[in-house]
mmCIF file of C-alpha atoms in Angstrom:
data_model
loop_
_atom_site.group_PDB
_atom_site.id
_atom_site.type_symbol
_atom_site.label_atom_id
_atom_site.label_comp_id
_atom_site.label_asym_id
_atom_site.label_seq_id
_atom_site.Cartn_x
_atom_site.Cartn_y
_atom_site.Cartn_z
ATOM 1 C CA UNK A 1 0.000 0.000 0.000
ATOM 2 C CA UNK A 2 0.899 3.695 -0.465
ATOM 3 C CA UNK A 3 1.121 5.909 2.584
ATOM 4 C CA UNK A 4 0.509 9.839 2.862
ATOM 5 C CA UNK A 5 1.428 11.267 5.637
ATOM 6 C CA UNK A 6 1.366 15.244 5.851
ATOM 7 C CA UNK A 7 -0.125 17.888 7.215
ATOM 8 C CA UNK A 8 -3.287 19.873 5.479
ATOM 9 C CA UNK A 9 -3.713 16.752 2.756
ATOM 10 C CA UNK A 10 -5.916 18.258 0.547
ATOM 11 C CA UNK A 11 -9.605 17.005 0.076
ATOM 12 C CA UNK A 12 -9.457 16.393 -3.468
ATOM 13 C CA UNK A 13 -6.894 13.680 -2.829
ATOM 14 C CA UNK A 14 -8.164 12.316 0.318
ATOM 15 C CA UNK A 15 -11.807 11.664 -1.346
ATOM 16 C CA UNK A 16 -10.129 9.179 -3.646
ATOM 17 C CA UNK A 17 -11.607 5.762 -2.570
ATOM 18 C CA UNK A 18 -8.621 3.741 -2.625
ATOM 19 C CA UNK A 19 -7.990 0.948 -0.704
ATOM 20 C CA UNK A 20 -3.951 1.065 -1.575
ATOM 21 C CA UNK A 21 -3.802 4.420 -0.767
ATOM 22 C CA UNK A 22 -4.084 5.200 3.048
ATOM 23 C CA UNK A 23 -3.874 8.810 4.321
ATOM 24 C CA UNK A 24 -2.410 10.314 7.605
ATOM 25 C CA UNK A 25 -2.632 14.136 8.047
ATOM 26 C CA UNK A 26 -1.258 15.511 11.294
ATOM 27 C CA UNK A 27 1.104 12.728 12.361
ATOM 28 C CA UNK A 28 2.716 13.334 16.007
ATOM 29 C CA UNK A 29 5.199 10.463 15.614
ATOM 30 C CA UNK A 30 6.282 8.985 11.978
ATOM 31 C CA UNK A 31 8.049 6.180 13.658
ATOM 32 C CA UNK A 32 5.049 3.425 12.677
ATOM 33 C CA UNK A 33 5.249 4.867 9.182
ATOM 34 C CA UNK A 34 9.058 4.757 9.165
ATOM 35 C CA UNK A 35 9.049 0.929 10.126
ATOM 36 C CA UNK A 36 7.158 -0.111 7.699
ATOM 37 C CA UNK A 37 7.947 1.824 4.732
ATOM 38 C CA UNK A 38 10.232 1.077 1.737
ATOM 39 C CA UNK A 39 10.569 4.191 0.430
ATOM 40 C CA UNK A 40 10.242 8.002 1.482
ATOM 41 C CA UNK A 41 8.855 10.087 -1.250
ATOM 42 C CA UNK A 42 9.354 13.582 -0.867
ATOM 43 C CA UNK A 43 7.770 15.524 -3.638
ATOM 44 C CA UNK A 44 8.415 19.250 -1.994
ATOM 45 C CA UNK A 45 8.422 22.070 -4.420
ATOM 46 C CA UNK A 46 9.231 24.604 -2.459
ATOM 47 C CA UNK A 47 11.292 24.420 1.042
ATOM 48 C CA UNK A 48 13.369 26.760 3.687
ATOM 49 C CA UNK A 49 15.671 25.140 5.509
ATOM 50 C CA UNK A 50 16.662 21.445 6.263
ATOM 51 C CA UNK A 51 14.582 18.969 5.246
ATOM 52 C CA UNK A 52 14.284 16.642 8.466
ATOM 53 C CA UNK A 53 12.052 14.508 7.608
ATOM 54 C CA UNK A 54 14.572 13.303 5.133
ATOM 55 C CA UNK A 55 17.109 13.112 7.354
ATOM 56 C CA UNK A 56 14.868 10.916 9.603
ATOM 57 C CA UNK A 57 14.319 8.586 6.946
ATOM 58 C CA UNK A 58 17.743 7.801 6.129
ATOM 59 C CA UNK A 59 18.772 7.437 9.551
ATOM 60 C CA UNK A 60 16.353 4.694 9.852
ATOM 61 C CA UNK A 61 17.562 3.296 6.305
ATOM 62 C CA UNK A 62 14.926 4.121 4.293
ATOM 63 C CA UNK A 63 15.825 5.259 0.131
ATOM 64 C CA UNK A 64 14.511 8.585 -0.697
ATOM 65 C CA UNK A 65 13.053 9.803 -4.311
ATOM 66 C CA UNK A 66 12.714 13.728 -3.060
ATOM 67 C CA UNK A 67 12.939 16.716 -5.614
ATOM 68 C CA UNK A 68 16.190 18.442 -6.669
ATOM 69 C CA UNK A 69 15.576 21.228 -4.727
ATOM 70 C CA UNK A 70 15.505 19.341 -1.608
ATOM 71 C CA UNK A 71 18.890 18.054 -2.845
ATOM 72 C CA UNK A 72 20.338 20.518 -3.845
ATOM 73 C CA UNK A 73 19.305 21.730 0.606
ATOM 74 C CA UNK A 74 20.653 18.764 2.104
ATOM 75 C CA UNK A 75 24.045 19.180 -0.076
ATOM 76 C CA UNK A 76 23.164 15.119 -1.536
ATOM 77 C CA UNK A 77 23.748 14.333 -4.918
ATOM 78 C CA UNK A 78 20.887 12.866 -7.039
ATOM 79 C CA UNK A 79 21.742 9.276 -7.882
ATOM 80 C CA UNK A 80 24.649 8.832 -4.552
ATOM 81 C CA UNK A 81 22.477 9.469 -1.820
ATOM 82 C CA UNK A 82 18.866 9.387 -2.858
ATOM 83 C CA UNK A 83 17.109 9.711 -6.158
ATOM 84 C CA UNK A 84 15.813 13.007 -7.216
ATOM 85 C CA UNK A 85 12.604 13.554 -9.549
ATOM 86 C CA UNK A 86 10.776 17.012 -10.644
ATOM 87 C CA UNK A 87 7.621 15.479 -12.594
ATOM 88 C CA UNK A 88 5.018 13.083 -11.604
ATOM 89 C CA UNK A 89 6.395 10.527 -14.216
ATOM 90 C CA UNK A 90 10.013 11.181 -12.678
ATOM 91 C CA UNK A 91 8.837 10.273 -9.588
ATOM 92 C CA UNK A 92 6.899 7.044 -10.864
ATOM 93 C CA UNK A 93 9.946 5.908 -12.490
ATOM 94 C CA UNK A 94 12.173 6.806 -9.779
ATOM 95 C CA UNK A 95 9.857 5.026 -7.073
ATOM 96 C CA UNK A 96 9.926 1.596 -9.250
ATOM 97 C CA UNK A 97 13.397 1.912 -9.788
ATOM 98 C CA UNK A 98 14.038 1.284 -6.272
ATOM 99 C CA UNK A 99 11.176 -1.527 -5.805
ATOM 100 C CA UNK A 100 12.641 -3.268 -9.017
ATOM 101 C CA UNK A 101 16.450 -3.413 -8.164
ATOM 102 C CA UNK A 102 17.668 -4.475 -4.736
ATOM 103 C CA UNK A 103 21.202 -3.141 -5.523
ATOM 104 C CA UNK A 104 20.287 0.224 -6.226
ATOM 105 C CA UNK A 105 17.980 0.093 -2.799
ATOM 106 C CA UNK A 106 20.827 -1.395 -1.338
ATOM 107 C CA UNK A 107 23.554 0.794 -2.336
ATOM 108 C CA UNK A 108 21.211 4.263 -1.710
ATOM 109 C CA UNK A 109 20.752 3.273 1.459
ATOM 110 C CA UNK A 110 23.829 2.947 2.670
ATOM 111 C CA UNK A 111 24.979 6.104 1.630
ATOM 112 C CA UNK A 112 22.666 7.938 3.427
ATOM 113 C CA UNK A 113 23.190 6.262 6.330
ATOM 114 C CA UNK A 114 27.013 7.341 5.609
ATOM 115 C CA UNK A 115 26.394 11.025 4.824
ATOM 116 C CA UNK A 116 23.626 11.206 7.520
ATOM 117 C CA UNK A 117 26.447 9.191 9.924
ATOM 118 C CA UNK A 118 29.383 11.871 8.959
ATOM 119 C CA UNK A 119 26.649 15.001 8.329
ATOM 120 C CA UNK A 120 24.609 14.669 11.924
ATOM 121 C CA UNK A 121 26.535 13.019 14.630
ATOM 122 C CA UNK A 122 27.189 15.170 17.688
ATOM 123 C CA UNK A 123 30.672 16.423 17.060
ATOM 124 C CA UNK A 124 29.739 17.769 13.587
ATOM 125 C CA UNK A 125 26.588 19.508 15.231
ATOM 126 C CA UNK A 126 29.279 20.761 17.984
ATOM 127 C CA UNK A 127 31.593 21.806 15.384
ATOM 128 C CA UNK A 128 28.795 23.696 13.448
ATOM 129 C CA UNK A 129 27.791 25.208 16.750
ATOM 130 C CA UNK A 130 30.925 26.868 17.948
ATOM 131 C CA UNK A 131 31.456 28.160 14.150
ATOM 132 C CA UNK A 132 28.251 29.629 14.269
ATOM 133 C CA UNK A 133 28.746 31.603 17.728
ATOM 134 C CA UNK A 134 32.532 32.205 16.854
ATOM 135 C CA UNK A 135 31.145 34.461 14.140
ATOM 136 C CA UNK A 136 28.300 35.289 15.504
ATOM 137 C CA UNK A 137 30.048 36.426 18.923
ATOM 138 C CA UNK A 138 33.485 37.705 17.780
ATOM 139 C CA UNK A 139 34.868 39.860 20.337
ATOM 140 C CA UNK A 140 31.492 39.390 22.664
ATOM 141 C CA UNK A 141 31.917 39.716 26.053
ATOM 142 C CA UNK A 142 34.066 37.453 27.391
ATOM 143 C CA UNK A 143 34.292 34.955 30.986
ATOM 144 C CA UNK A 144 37.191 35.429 32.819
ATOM 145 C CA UNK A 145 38.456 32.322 31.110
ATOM 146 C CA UNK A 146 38.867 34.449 28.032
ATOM 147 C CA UNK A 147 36.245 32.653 26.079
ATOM 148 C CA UNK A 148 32.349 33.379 25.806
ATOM 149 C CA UNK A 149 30.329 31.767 28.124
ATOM 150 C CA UNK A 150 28.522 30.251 25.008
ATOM 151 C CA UNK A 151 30.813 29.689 23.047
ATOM 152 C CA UNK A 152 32.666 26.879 25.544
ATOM 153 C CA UNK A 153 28.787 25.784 26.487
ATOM 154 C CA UNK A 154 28.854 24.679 22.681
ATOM 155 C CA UNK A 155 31.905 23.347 22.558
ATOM 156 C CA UNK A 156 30.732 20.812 25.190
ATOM 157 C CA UNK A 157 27.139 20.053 23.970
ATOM 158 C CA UNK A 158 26.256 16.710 23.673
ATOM 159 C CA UNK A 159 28.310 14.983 26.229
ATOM 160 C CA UNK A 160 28.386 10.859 26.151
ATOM 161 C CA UNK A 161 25.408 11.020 24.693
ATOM 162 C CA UNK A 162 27.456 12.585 21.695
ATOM 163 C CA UNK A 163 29.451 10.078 20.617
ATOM 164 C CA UNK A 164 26.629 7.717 19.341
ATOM 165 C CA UNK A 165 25.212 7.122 15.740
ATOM 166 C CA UNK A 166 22.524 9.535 14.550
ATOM 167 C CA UNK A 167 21.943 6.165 12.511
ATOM 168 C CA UNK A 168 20.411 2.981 13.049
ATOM 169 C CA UNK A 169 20.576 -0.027 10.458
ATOM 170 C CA UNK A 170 17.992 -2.588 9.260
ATOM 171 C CA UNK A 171 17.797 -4.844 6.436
#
């Protein structure tokens, strides 16, 4: 079966009597939808920032077909990390790509576990961090250590808890 999940599904698709088609609008916690699906399909045309969702998909090793645009957000290339599609028939083709061969499945997933692994573990979010409020701060005021308050809060974020996968794997 296909599953929608979303927010604000429109009525003119949700009226379609379809018994492969199952609709969830409003979803607190994906995880159900996660564990069962093969792939994530996301078909977003327009988009600010990171696309989580995604993210949370290929942590739980799931092969995306998403547009360029999300992409071209994430930094992934189209083909390495997930498939990319900008037409209904792009995404059709994509989508049976990846229920037809095992090896492309395969071989997507793993390297979005890999760039999600490398991309969203704590010491790259750490890393990002104290960038971010090096630049941001520059010559802030400073602690009597001689660093911003902040700025060494960063630094340490994440504690043990830090040096686990973002990722977990299933076959």
């Amino acid at each position: 079966p296909i599953v929608v999940a979303g927010a604000d599904i429109p009525n003119r698709l949700t009226s379609f009597d379809d018994a492969t088609i199952s609709w969830h609008s409003h979803v607190d916690d994906l995880t159900p939808l996660y564990e069962d699906a093969r792939v994530f399909v996301a078909p977003t045309r327009y988009a600010a920032g990171i696309s989580l969702k995604i993210i949370e998909a290929a942590a739980r090793g799931i092969p995306i077909v998403s547009t360029s645009l999300v992409a071209d957000q994430l930094g992934w290339d189209g083909g390495v990390e997930l498939l990319t599609a900008d037409s209904p028939t792009g995404f059709a083709d994509a989508i049976a790509s990846l229920y037809a061969d095992r090896a492309l499945w395969l071989r997507l997933r793993e390297a979005a576990l890999k760039k999600v692994t490398n991309d969203y573990n704590a010491a790259a979010f750490r890393l990002a961090l104290s960038s971010a409020l090096r630049t941001s701060l520059g010559a802030g005021a400073e602690s009597s250590r001689g660093r911003p308050a902040l700025l060494r809060a960063a630094e340490t974020a994440g504690g043990s808890a830090g040096d686990r996968s973002a990722c977990s794997s299933r076959d």
